[in-house]
PDB file of C-alpha atoms in Angstrom:
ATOM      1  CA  UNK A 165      16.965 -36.292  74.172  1.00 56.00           C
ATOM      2  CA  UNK A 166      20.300 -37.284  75.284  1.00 56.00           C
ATOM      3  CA  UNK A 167      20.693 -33.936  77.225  1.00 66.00           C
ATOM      4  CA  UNK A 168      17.496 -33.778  79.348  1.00 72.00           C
ATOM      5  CA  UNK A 169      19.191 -37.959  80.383  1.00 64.00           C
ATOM      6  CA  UNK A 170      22.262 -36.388  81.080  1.00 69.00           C
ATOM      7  CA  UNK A 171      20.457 -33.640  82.797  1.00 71.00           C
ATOM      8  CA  UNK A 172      18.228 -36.045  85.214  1.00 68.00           C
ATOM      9  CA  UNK A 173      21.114 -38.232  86.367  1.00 71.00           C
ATOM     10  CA  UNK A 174      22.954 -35.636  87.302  1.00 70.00           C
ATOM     11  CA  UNK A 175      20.021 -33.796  89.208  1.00 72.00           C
ATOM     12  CA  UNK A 176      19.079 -37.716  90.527  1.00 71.00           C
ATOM     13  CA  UNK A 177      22.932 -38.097  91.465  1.00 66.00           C
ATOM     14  CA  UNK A 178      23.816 -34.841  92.807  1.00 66.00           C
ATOM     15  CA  UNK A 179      20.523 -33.483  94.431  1.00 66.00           C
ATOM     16  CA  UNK A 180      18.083 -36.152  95.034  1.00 64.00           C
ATOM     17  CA  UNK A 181      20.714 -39.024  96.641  1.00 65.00           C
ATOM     18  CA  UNK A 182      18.820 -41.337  94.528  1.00 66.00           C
ATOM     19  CA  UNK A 183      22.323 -43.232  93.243  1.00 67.00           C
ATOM     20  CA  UNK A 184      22.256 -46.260  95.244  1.00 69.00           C
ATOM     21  CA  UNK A 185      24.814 -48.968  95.410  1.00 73.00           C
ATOM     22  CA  UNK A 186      23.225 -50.637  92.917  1.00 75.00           C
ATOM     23  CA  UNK A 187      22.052 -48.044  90.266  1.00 72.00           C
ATOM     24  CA  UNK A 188      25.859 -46.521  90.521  1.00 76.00           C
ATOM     25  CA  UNK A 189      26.434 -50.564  90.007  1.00 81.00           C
ATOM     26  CA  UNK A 190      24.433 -50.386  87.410  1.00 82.00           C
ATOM     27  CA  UNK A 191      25.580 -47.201  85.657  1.00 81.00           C
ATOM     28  CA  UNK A 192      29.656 -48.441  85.861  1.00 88.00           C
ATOM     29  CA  UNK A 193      28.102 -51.420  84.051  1.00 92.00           C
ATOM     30  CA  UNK A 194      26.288 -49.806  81.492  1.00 90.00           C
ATOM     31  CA  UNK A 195      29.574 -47.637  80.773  1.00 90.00           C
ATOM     32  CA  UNK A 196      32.107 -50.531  80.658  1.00 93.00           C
ATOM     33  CA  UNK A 197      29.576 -51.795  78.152  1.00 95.00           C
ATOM     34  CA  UNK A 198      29.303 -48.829  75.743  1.00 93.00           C
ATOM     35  CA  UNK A 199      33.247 -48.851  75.159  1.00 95.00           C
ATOM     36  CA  UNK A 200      33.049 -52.591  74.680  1.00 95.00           C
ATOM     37  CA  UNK A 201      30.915 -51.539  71.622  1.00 96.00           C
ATOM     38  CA  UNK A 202      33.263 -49.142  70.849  1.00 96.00           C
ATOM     39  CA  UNK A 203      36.222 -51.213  70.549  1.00 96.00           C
ATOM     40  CA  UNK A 204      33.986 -53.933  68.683  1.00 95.00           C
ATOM     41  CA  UNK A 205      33.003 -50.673  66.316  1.00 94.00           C
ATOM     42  CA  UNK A 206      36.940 -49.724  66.083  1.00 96.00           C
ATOM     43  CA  UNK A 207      38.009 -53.731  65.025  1.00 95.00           C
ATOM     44  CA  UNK A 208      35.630 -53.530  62.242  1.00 94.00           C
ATOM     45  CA  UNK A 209      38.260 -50.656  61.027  1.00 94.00           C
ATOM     46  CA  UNK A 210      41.313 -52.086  62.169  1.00 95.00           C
ATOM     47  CA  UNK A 211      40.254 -55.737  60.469  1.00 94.00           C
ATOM     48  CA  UNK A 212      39.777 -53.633  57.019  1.00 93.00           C
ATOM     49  CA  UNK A 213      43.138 -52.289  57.221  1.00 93.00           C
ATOM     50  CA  UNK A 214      44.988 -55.064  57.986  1.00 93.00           C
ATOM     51  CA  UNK A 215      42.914 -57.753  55.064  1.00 91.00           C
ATOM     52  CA  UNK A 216      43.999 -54.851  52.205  1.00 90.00           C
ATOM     53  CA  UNK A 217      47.396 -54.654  53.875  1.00 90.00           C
ATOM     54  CA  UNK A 218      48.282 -58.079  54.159  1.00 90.00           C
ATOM     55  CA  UNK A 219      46.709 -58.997  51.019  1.00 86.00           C
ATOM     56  CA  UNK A 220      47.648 -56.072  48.873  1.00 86.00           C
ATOM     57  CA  UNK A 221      45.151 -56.153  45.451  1.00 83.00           C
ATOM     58  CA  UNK A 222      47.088 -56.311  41.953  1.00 84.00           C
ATOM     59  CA  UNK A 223      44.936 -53.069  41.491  1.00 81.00           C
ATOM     60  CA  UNK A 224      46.736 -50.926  43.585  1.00 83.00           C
ATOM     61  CA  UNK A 225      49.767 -52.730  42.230  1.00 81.00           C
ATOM     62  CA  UNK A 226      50.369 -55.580  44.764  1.00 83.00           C
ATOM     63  CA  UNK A 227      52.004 -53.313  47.472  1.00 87.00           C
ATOM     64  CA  UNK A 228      51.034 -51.498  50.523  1.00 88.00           C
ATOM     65  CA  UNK A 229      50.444 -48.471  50.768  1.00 87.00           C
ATOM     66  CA  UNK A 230      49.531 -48.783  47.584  1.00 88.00           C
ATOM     67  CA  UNK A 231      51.586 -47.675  44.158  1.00 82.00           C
ATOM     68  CA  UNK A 232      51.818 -44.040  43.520  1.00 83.00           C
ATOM     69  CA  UNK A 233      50.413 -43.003  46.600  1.00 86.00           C
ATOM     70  CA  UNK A 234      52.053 -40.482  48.867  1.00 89.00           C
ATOM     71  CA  UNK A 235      51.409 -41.027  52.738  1.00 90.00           C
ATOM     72  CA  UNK A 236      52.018 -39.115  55.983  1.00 93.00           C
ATOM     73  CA  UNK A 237      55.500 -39.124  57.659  1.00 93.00           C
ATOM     74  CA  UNK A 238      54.295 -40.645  61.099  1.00 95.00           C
ATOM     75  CA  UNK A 239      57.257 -38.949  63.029  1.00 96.00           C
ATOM     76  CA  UNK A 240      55.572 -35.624  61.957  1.00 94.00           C
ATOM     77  CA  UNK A 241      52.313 -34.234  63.119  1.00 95.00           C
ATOM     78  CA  UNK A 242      51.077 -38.075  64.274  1.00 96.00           C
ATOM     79  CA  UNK A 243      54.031 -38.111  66.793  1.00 97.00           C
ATOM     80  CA  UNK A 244      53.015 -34.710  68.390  1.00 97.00           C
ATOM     81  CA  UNK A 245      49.674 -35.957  68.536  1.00 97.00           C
ATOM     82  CA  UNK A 246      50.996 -39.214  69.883  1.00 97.00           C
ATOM     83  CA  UNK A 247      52.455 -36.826  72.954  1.00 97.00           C
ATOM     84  CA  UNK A 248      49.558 -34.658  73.741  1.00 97.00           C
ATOM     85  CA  UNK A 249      46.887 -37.193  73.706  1.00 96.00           C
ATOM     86  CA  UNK A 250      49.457 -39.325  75.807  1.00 95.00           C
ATOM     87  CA  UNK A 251      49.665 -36.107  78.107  1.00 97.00           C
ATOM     88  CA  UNK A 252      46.119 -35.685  78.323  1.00 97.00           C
ATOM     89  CA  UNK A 253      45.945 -39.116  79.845  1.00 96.00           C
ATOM     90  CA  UNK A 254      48.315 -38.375  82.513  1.00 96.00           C
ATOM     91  CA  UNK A 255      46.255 -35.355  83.451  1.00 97.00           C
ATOM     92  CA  UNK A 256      43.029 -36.702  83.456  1.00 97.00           C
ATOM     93  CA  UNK A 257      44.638 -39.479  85.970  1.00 96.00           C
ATOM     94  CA  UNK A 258      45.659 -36.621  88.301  1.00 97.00           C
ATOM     95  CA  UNK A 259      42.333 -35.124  88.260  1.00 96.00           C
ATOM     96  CA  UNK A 260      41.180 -38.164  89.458  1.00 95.00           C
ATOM     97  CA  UNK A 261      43.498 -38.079  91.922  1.00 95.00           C
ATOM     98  CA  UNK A 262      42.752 -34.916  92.814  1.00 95.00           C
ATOM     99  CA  UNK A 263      39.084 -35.584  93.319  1.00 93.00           C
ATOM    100  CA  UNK A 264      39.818 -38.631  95.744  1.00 93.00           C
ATOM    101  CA  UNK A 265      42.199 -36.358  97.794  1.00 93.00           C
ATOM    102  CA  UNK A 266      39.891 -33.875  98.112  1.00 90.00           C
ATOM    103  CA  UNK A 267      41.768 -31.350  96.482  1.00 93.00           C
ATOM    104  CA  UNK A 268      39.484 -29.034  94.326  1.00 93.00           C
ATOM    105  CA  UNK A 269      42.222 -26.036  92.925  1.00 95.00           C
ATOM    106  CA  UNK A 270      44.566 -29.720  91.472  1.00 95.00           C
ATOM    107  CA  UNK A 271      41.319 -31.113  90.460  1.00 95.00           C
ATOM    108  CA  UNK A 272      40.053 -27.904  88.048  1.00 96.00           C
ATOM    109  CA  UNK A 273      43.932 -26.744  87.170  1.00 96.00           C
ATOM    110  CA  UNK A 274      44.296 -31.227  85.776  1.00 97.00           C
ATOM    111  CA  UNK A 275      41.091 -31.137  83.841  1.00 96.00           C
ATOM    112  CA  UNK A 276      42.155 -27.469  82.083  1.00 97.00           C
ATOM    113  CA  UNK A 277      44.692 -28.923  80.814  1.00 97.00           C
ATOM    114  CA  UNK A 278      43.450 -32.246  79.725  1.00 97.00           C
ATOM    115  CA  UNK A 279      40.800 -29.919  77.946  1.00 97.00           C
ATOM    116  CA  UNK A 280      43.455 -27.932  76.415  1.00 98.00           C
ATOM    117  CA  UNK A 281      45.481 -30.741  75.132  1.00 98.00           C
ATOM    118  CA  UNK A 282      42.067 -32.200  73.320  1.00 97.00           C
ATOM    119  CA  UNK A 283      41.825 -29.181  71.719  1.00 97.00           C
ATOM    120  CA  UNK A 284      45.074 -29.189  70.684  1.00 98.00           C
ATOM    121  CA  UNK A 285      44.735 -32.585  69.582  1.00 98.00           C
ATOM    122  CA  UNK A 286      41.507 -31.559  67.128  1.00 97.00           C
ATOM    123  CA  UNK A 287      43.282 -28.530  65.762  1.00 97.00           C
ATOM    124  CA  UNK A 288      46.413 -30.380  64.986  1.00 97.00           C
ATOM    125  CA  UNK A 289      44.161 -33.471  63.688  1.00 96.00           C
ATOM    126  CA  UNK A 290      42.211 -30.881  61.006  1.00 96.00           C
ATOM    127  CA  UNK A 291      45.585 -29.401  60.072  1.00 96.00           C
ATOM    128  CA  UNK A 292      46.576 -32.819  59.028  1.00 96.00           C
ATOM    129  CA  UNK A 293      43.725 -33.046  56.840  1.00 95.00           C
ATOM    130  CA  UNK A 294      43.897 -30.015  55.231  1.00 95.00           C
ATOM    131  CA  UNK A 295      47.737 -30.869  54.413  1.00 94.00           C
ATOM    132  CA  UNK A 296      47.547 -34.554  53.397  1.00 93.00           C
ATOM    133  CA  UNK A 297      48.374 -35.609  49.941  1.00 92.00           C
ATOM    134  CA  UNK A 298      45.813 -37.913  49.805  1.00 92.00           C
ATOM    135  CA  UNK A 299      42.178 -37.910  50.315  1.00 91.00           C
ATOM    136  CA  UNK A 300      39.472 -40.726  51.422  1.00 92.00           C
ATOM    137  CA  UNK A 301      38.405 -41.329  47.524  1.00 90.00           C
ATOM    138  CA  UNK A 302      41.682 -42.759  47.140  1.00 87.00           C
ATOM    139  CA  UNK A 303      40.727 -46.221  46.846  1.00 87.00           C
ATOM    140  CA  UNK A 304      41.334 -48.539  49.873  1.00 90.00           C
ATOM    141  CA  UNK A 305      44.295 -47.046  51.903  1.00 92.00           C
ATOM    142  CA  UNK A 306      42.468 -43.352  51.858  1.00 93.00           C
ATOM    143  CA  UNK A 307      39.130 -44.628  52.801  1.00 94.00           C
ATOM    144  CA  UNK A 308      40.522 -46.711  55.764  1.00 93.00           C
ATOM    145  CA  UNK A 309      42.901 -44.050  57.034  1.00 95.00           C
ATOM    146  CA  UNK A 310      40.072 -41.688  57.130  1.00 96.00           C
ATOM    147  CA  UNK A 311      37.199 -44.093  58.484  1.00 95.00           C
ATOM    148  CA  UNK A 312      39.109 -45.033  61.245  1.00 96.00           C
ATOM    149  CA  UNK A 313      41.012 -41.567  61.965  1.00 96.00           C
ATOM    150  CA  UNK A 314      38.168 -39.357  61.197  1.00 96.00           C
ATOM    151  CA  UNK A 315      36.005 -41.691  63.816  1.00 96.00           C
ATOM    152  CA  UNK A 316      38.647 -41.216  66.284  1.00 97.00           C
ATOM    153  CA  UNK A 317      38.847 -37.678  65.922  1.00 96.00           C
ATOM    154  CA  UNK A 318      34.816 -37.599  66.607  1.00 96.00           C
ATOM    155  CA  UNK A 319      35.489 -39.986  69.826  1.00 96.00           C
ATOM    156  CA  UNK A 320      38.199 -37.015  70.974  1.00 97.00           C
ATOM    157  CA  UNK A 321      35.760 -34.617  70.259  1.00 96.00           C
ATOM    158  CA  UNK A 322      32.821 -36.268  72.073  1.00 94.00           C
ATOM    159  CA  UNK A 323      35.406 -37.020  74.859  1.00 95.00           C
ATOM    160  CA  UNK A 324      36.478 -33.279  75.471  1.00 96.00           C
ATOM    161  CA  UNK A 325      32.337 -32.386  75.671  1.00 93.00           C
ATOM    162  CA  UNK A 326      32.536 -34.965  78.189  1.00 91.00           C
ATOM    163  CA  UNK A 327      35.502 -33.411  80.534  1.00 95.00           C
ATOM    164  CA  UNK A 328      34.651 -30.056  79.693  1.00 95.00           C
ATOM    165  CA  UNK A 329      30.963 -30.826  81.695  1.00 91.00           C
ATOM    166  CA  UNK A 330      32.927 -32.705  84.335  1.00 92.00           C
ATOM    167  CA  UNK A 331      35.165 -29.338  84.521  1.00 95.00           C
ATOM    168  CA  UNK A 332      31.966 -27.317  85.222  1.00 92.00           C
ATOM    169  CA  UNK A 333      30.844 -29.836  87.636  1.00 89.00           C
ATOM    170  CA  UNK A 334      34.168 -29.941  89.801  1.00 92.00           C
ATOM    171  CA  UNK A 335      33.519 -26.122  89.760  1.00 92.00           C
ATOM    172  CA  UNK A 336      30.028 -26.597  90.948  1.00 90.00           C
ATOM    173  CA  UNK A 337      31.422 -28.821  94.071  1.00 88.00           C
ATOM    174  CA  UNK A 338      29.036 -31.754  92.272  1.00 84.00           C
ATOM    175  CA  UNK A 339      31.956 -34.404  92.964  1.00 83.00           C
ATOM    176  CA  UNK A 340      32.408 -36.051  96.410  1.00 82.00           C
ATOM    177  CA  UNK A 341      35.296 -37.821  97.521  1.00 83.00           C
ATOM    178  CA  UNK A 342      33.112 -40.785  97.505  1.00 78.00           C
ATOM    179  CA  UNK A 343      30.778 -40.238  94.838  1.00 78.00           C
ATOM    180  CA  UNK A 344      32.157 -38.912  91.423  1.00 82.00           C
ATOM    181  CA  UNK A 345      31.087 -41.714  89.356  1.00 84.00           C
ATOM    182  CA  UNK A 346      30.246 -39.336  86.303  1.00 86.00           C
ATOM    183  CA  UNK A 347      33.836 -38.387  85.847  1.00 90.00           C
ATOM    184  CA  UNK A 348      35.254 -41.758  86.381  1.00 93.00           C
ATOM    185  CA  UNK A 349      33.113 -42.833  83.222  1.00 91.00           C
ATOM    186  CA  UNK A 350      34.701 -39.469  81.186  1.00 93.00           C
ATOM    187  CA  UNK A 351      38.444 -41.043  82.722  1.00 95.00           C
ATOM    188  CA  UNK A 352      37.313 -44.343  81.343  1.00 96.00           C
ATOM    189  CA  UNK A 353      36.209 -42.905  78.021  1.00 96.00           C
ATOM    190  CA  UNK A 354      39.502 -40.934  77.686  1.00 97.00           C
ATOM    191  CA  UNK A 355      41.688 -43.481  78.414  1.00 97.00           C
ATOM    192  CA  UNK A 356      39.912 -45.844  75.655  1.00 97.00           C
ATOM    193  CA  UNK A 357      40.339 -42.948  73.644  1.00 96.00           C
ATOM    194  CA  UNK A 358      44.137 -42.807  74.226  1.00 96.00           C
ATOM    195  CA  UNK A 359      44.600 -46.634  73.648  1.00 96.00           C
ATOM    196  CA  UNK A 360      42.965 -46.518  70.642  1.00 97.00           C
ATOM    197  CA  UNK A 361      45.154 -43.956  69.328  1.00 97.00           C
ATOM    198  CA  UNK A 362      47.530 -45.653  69.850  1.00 96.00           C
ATOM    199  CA  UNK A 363      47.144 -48.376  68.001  1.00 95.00           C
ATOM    200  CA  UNK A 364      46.127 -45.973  65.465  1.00 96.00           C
ATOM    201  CA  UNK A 365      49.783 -44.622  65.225  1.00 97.00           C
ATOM    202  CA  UNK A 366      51.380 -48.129  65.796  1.00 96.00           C
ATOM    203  CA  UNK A 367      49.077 -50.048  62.521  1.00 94.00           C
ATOM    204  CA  UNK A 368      48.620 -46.727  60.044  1.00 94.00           C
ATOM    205  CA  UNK A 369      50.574 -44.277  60.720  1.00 95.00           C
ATOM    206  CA  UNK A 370      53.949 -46.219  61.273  1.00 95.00           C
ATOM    207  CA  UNK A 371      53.702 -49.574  59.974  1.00 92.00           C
ATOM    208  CA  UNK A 372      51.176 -49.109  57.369  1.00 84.00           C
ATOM    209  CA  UNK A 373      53.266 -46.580  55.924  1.00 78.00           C
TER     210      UNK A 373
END
């Protein structure tokens, strides 16, 4: 269902001209609205965290992280991450650029690599998994760690679909200088993406452990 949408706006955008002012108006709208939901969806996590935190339970012995619990060394795998998804923002800003300028080879080479570095990102993000000493059954620290980690990684992962069709459509000559509204809302997606990392690595990661 969400494909044949994706589908017609493009084919109303890109072949019919039907993207007036005020259904592109509309669309930026609609966008800047989703990832208010999303950072309303990501408080819910971060709020969780920070009431067992600040008010450790006497059941996981009145500390935090809680007794007996090993956690991840932040300056580790979380700090690479940290990098690349830090990278990825600065490429996905050139592509941008790129696209405004007009210049198609910077455009497709930016975008590559932002792709890349999301994949990198995922791979590096499962390898943590596999490799941490705790799991999310392990009371309140594990099952926040993971809820809000495990729903970022998904956001990444929805995030790179989204470049990786903006990719295909820079090859296809879709984007204008003028008119490129559908990978402006993947640059605003990624970049909420980023921020919310880091405040990922800030809270949990560093301070939380």
């Amino acid at each position: 269902m969400m494909f044949c949408w994706w589908r017609d706006v493009i084919r109303e955008a890109t072949y019919e001209g039907q993207h007036t002012m005020a259904v592109s108006s509309g669309l930026r709208m609609g966008m800047l609205l989703f990832i208010v939901s999303e950072v309303m969806f990501f408080f819910a996590f971060f709020w969780a965290f920070f009431h067992s935190s600040f008010n450790p339970s006497p059941a996981i012995g009145g500390v935090w992280p809680p007794m007996f619990l090993s956690v991840l060394n932040p300056w580790e795998v979380p700090l690479i991450n940290t990098i690349i998804l830090l990278s990825s923002g600065a490429t996905v800003t050139w592509a941008h650029h790129s696209i405004v300028y007009g210049s198609k080879l910077n455009a497709t080479i930016s975008l590559i690599l932002t792709v890349v570095l999301a994949i990198i990102f995922t791979l590096l993000q499962v390898f943590e998994y596999i490799t941490a000493p705790f799991t999310i059954s392990d009371g309140i620290y594990g099952s926040t760690f993971y809820m809000a980690t495990g729903f970022h990684g998904f956001h990444v992962f929805l995030g790179t679909c989204f470049l990786s069709v903006c990719l295909l459509r820079v090859y296809l000559n879709h984007f204008t200088r003028e008119h490129h509204f559908g990978f402006e809302a993947a640059a605003w997606y990624w970049h909420f993406v980023d921020v919310v990392w880091l405040f990922l690595f800030i809270t949990i990661y560093w301070w939380g452990s």
